[in-house]
Coordinates of N, CA and C and ligand atoms in Angstrom, one line a residue:
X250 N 22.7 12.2 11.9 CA 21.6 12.7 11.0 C 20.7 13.6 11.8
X251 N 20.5 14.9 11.3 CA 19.9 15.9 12.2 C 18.6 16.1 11.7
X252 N 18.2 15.7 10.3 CA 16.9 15.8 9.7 C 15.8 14.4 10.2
X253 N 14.7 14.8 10.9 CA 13.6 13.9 10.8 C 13.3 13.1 9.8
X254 N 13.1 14.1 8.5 CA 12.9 13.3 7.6 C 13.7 12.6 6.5
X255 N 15.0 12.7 7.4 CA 16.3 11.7 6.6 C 16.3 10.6 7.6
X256 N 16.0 10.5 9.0 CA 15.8 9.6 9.6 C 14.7 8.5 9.6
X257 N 13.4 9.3 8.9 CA 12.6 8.2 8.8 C 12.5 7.3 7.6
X258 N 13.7 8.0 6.1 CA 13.5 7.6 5.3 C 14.9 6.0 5.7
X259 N 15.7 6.3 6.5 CA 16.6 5.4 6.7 C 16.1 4.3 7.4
X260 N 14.5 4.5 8.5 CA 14.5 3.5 9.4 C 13.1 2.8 8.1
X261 N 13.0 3.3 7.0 CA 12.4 2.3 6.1 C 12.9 1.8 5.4
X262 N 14.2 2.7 4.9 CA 15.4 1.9 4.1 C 15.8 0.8 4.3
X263 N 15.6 0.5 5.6 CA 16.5 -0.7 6.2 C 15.5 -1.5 6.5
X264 N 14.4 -1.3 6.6 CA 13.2 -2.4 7.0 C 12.3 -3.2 5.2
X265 N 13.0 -2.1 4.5 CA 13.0 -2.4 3.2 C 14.1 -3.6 2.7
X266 N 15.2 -3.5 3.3 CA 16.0 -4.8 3.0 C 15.9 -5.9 3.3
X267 N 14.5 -6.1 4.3 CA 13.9 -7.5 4.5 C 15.2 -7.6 6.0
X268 N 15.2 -9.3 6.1 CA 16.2 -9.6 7.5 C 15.6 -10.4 8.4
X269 N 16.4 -10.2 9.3 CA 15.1 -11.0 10.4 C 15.4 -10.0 11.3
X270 N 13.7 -10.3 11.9 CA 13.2 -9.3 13.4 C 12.4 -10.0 13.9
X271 N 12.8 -9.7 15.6 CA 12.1 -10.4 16.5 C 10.4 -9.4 16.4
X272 N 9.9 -10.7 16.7 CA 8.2 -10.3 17.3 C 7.7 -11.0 18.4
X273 N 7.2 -9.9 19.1 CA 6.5 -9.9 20.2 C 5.2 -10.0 20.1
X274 N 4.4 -10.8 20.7 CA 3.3 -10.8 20.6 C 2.6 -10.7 22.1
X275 N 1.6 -10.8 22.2 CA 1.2 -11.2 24.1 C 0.3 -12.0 24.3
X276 N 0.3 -13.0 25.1 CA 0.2 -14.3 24.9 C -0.5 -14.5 26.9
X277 N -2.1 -14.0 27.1 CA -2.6 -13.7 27.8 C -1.9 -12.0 28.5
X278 N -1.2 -12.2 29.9 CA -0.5 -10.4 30.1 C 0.8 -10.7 29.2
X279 N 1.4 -11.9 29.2 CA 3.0 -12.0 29.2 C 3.5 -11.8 27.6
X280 N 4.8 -11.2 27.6 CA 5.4 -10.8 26.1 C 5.6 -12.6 26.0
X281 N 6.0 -12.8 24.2 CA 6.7 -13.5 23.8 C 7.7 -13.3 22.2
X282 N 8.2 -13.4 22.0 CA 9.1 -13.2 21.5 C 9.5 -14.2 20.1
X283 N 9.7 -14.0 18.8 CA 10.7 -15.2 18.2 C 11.1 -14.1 17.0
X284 N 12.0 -15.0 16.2 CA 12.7 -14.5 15.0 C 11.7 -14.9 14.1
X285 N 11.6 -13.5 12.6 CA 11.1 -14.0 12.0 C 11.8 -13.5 10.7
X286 N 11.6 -13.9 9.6 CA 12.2 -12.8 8.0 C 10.9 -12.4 7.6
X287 N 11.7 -11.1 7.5 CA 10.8 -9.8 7.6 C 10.8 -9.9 5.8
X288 N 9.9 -10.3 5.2 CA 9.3 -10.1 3.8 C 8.7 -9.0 2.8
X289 N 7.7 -8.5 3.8 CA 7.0 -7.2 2.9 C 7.4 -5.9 3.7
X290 N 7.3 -4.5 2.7 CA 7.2 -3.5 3.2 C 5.9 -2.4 2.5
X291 N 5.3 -2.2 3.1 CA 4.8 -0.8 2.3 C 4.6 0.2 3.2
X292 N 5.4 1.4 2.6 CA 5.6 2.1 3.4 C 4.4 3.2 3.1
X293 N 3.7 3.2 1.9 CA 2.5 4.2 1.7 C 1.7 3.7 2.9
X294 N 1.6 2.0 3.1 CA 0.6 2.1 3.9 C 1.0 1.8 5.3
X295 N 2.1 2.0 5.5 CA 2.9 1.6 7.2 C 2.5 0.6 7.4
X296 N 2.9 -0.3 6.3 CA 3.0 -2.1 6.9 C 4.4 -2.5 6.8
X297 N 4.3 -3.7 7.5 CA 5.3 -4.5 7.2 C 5.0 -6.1 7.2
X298 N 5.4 -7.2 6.8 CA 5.1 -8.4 6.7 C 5.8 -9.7 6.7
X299 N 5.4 -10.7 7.3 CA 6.1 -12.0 7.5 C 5.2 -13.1 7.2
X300 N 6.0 -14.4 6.8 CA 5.3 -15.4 6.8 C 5.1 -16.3 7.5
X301 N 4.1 -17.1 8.2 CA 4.3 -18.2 8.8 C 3.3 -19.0 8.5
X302 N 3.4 -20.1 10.1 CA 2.3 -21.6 9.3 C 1.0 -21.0 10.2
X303 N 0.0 -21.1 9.4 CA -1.5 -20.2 10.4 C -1.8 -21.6 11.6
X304 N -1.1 -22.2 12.1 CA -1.7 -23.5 12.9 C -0.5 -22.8 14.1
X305 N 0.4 -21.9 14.3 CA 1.4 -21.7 15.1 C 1.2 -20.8 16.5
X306 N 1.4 -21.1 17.2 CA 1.0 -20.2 18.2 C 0.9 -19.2 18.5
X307 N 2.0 -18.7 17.1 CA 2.0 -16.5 17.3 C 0.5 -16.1 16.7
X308 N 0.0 -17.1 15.7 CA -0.8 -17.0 14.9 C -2.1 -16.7 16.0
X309 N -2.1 -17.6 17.1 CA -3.1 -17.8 17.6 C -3.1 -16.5 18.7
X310 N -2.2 -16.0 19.2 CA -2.4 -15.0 20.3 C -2.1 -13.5 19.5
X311 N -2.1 -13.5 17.9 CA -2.2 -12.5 17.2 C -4.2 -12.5 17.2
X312 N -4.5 -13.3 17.3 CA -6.0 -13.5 16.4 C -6.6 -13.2 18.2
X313 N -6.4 -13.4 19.2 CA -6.9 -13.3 20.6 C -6.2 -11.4 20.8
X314 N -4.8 -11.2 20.2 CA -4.5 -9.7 21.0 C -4.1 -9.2 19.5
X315 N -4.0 -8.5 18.9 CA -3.7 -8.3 17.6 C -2.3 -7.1 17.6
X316 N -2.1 -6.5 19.1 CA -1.2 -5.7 19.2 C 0.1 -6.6 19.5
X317 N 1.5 -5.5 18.5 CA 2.5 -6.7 18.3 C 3.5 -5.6 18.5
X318 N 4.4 -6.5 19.1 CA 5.9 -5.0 18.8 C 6.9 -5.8 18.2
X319 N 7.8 -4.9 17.3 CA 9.1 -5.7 16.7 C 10.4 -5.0 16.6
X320 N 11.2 -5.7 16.8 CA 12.6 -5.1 16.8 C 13.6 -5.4 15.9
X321 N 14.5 -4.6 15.4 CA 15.5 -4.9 14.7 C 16.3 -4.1 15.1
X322 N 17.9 -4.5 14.6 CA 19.3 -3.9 14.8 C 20.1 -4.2 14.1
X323 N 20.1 -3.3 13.7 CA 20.9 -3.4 12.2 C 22.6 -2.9 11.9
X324 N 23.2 -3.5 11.6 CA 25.0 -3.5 11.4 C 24.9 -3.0 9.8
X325 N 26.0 -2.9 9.6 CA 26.8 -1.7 9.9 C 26.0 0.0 10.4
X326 N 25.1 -0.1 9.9 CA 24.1 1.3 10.4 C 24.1 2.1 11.5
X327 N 24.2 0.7 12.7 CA 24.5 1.1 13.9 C 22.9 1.5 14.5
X328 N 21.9 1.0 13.9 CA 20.4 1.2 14.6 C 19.6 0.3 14.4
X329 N 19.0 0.6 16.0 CA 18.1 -0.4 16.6 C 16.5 0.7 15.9
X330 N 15.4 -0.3 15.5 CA 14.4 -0.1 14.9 C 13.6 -0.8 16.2
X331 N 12.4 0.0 16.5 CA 11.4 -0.7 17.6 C 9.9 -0.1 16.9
X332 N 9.2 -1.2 16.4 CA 8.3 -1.0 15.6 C 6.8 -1.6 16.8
X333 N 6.1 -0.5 16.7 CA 4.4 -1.6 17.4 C 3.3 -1.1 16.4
X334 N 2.3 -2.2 16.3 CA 1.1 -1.8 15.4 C 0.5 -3.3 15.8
X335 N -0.6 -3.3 14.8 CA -2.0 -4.1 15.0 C -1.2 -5.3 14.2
X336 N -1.4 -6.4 14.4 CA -1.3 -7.7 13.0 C -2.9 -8.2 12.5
X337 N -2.2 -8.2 11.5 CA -3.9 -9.3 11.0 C -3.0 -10.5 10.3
X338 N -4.0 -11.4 10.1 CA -3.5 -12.6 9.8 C -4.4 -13.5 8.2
X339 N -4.1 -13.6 7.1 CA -4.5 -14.2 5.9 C -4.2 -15.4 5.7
X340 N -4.9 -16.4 5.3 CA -4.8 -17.6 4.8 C -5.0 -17.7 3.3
X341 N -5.3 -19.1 3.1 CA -5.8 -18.9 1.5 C -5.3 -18.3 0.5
X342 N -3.8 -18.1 0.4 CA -3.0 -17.0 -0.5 C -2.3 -18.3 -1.1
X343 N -3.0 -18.8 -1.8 CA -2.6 -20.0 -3.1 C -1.2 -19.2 -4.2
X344 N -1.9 -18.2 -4.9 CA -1.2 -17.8 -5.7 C 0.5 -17.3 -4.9
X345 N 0.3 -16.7 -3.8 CA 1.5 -16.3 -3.3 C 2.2 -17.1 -2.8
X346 N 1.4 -18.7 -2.4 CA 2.1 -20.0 -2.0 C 3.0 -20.6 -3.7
X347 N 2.6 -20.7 -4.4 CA 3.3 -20.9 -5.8 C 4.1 -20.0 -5.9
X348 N 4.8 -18.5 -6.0 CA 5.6 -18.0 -6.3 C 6.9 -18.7 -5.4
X349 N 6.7 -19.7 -4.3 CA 7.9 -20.1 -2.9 C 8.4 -21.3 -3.4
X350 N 9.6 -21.2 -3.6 CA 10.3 -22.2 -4.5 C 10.0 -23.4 -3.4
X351 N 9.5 -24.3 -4.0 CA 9.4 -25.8 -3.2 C 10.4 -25.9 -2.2
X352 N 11.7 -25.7 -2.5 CA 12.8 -26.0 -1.2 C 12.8 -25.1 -0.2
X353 N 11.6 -24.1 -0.7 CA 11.7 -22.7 0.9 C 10.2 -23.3 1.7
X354 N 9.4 -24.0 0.7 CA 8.9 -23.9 2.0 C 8.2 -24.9 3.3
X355 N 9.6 -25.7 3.6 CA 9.4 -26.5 4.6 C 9.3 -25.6 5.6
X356 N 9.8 -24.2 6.5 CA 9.2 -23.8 7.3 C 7.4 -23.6 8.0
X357 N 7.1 -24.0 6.7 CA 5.2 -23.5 6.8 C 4.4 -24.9 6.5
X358 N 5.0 -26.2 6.4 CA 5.0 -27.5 6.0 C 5.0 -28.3 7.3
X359 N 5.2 -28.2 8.7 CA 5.1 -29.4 9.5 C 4.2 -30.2 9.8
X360 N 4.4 -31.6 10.5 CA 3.5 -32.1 10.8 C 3.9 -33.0 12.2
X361 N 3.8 -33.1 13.1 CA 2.4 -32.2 13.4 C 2.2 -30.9 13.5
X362 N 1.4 -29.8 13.9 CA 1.5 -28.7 13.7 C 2.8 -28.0 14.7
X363 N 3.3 -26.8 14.6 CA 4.0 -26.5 15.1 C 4.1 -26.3 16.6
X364 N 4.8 -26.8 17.6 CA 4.4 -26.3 18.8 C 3.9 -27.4 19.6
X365 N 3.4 -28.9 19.0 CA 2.8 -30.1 19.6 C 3.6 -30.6 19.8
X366 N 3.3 -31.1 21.5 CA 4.7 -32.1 22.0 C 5.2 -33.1 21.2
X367 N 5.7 -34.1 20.7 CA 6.5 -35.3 20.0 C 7.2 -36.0 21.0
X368 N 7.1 -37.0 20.9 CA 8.0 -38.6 21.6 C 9.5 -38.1 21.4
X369 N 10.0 -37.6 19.9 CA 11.3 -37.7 19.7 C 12.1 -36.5 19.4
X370 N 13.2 -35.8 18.8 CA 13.2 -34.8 18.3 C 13.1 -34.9 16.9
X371 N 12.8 -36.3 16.2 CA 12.8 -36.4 14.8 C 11.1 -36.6 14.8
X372 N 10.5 -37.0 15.1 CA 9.3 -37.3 15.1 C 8.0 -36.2 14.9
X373 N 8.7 -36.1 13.5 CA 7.6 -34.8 13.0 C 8.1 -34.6 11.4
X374 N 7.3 -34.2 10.5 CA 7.7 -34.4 8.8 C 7.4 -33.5 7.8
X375 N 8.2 -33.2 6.6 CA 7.6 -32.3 6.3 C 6.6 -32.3 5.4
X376 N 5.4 -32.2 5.3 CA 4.0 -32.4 4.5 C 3.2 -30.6 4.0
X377 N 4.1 -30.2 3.0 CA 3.8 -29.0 2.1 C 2.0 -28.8 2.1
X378 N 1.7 -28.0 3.0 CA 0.1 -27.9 2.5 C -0.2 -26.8 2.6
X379 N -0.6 -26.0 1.4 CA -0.7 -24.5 1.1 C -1.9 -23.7 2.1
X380 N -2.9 -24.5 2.5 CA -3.6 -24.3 3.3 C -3.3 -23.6 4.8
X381 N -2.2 -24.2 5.5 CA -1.4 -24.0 6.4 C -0.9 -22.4 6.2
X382 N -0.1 -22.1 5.3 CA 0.7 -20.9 5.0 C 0.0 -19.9 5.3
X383 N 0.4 -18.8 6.1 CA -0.3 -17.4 6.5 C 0.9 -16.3 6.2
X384 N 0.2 -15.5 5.7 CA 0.8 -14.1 5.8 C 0.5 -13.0 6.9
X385 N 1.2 -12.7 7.9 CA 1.3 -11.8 8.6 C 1.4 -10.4 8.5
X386 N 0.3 -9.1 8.4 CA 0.6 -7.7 7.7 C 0.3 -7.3 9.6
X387 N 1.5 -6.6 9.5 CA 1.5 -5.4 10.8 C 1.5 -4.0 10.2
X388 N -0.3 -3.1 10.7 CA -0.4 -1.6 10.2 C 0.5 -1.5 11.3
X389 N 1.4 -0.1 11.4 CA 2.8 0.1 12.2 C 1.6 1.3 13.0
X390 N 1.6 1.2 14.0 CA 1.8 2.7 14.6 C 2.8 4.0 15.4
X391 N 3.4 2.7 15.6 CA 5.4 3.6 16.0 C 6.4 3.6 15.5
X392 N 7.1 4.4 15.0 CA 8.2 3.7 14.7 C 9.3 4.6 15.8
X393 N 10.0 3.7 16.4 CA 11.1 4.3 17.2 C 12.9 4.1 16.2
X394 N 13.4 5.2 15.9 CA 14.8 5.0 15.3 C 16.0 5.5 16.4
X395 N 16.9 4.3 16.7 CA 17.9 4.5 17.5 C 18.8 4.7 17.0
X396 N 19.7 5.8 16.7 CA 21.5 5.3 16.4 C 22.2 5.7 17.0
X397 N 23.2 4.8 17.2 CA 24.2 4.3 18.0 C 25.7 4.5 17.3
X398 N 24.8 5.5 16.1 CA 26.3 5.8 14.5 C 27.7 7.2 15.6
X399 N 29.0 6.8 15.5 CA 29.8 7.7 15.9 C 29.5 9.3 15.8
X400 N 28.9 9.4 14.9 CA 28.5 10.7 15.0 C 27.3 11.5 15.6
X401 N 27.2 10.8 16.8 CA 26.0 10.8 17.8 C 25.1 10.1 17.6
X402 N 25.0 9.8 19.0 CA 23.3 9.0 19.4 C 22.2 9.7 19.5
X403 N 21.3 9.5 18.3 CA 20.3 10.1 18.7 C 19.2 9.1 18.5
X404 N 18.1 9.6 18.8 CA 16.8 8.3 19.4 C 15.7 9.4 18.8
X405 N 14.7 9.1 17.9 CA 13.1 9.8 17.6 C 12.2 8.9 16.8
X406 N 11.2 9.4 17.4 CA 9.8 8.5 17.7 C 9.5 8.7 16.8
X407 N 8.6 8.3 15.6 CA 7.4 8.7 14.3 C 6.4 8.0 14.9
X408 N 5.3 8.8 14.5 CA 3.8 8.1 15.0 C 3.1 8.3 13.8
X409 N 2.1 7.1 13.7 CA 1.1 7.8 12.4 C 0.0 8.7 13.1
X410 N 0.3 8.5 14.5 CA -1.4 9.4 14.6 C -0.6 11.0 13.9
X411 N 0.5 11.3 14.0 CA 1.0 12.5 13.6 C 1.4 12.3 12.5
X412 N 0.8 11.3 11.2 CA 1.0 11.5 10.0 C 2.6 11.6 9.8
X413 N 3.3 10.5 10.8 CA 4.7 10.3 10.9 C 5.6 11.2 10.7
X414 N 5.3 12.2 11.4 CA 6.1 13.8 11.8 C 7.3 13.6 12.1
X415 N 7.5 13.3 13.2 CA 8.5 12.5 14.0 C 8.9 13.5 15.5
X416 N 9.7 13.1 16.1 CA 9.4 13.7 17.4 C 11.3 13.5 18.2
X417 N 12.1 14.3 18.1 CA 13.4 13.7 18.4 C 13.2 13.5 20.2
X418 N 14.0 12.5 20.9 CA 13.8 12.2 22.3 C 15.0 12.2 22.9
X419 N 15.5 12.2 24.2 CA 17.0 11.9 24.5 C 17.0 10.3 24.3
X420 N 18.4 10.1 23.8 CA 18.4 8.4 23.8 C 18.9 8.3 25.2
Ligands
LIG795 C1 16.7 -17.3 11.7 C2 15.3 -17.7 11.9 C3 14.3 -17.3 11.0 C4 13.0 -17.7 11.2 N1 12.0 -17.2 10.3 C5 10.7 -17.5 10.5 C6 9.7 -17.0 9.7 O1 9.9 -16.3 8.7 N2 8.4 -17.4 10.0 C7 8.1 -18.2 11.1 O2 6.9 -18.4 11.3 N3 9.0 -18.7 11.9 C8 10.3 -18.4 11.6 N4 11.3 -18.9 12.5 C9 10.9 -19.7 13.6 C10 10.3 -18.9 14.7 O3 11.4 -18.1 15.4 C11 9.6 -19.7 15.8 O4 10.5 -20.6 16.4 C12 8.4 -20.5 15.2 O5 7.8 -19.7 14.2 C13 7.4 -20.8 16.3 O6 7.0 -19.6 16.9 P1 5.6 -19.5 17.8 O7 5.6 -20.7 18.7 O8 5.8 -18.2 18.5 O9 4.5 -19.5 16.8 C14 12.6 -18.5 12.3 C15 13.6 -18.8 13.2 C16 14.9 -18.5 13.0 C17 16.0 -18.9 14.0

C-alpha cells in the first residue's frame, strides 16, 4: 500500500473489527501489560474502547497515569497496530450494563475484587454488580501501522497533533 490515506483507513478497518489487544499501562516507572477485547471504535473522535471491572488494577494506575499504549497484530493482514493516547475511565453505565447478555458478564462480576490474594484457586465467586463495570475510552494520539504484507514492508506513523496526516518511516 503506497497511499497514507489507504493505510490509515486499513489500520481503522481492522481496529473496527473489535479483537483482542494488549494494554500497557504504567504502574509507578514500570510497563504492564494484559489482553483485552477491544469493543468500541470512533474514529471521528480517535477513540477506542474496552471493558473492565473499575475495582482492577489497570483501572487504578489508569486513574494515577492516564497515558496507555496498545498493540495489535493482526492475521491474515500481516500488521502490527501500535496505538498510545490518554484513558479515562466511567462507571455508572447501567444502561450499557443491560444491553451484556447475563452469561457475558462474569468477567466484570468477581468476588473478591480482582487481583486479591485467595487461600485457593477456587476461592472467589461470581456476584454480577453493575456498579463494578467500567468502560475504558482511549483519545489515541499515535497511531503506528506496520506491514509485514509480501508486497513490502512498510511502517508509518499518524499523529493527531498533524490532524492524522501520516508520516511514512523505514520499518
Ligand atoms: C483472551 C482474553 C480476553 C480478556 N478480555 C478482557 C477484557 O475485555 N477486559 C478485562 O478487564 N480483562 C480481560 N481479560 C483479563 C485481563 O487480561 C487481565 O488478566 C485482567 O483484566 C486483570 O488485569 P489487571 O490486573 O491489569 O487489571 C482478558 C484475558 C484474556 C486472556
Amino acid at each position: 500500500m503506497s497511499d497514507l490515506a489507504a493505510v490509515l483507513d486499513e489500520a481503522w478497518g481492522l481496529l473496527a473489527r473489535g479483537g483482542l489487544v494488549t494494554v500497557c499501562t504504567v504502574s509507578g516507572g514500570a510497563p504492564r501489560a494484559r489482553t483485552v477485547v477491544l469493543r468500541e471504535t470512533d474514529r471521528a473522535q480517535g477513540r477506542v474502547g474496552f471493558y473492565t471491572d473499575a475495582r482492577s488494577t489497570k483501572v487504578r494506575e489508569i486513574t494515577e497515569n492516564p497515558q496507555v499504549a496498545l498493540l495489535i497484530w493482526r492475521e491474515p493482514a500481516q500488521v502490527q497496530l501500535r496505538l498510545t493516547g490518554r484513558a479515562t475511565v466511567e462507571t455508572g453505565l447501567t444502561d450499557l450494563w443491560q444491553t451484556i447478555p447475563e452469561d457475558r458478564r462474569e468477567p466484570y462480576s468477581h468476588q473478591p475484587a480482582p487481583g486479591t490474594p485467595i487461600p485457593a484457586a477456587d476461592a472467589w465467586e461470581e456476584q454480577p454488580a453493575p456498579e463494578h463495570f467500567a468502560r475504558v475510552t482511549v483519545t489515541l494520539d499515535t497511531i503506528e501501522h506496520v506491514s509485514l504484507a509480501n508486497s513490502g514492508h512498510t511502517r508509518a506513523l499518524f499523529s493527531s497533533r498533524d490532524r492524522w496526516g501520516g508520516q511514512w518511516m523505514s520499518p
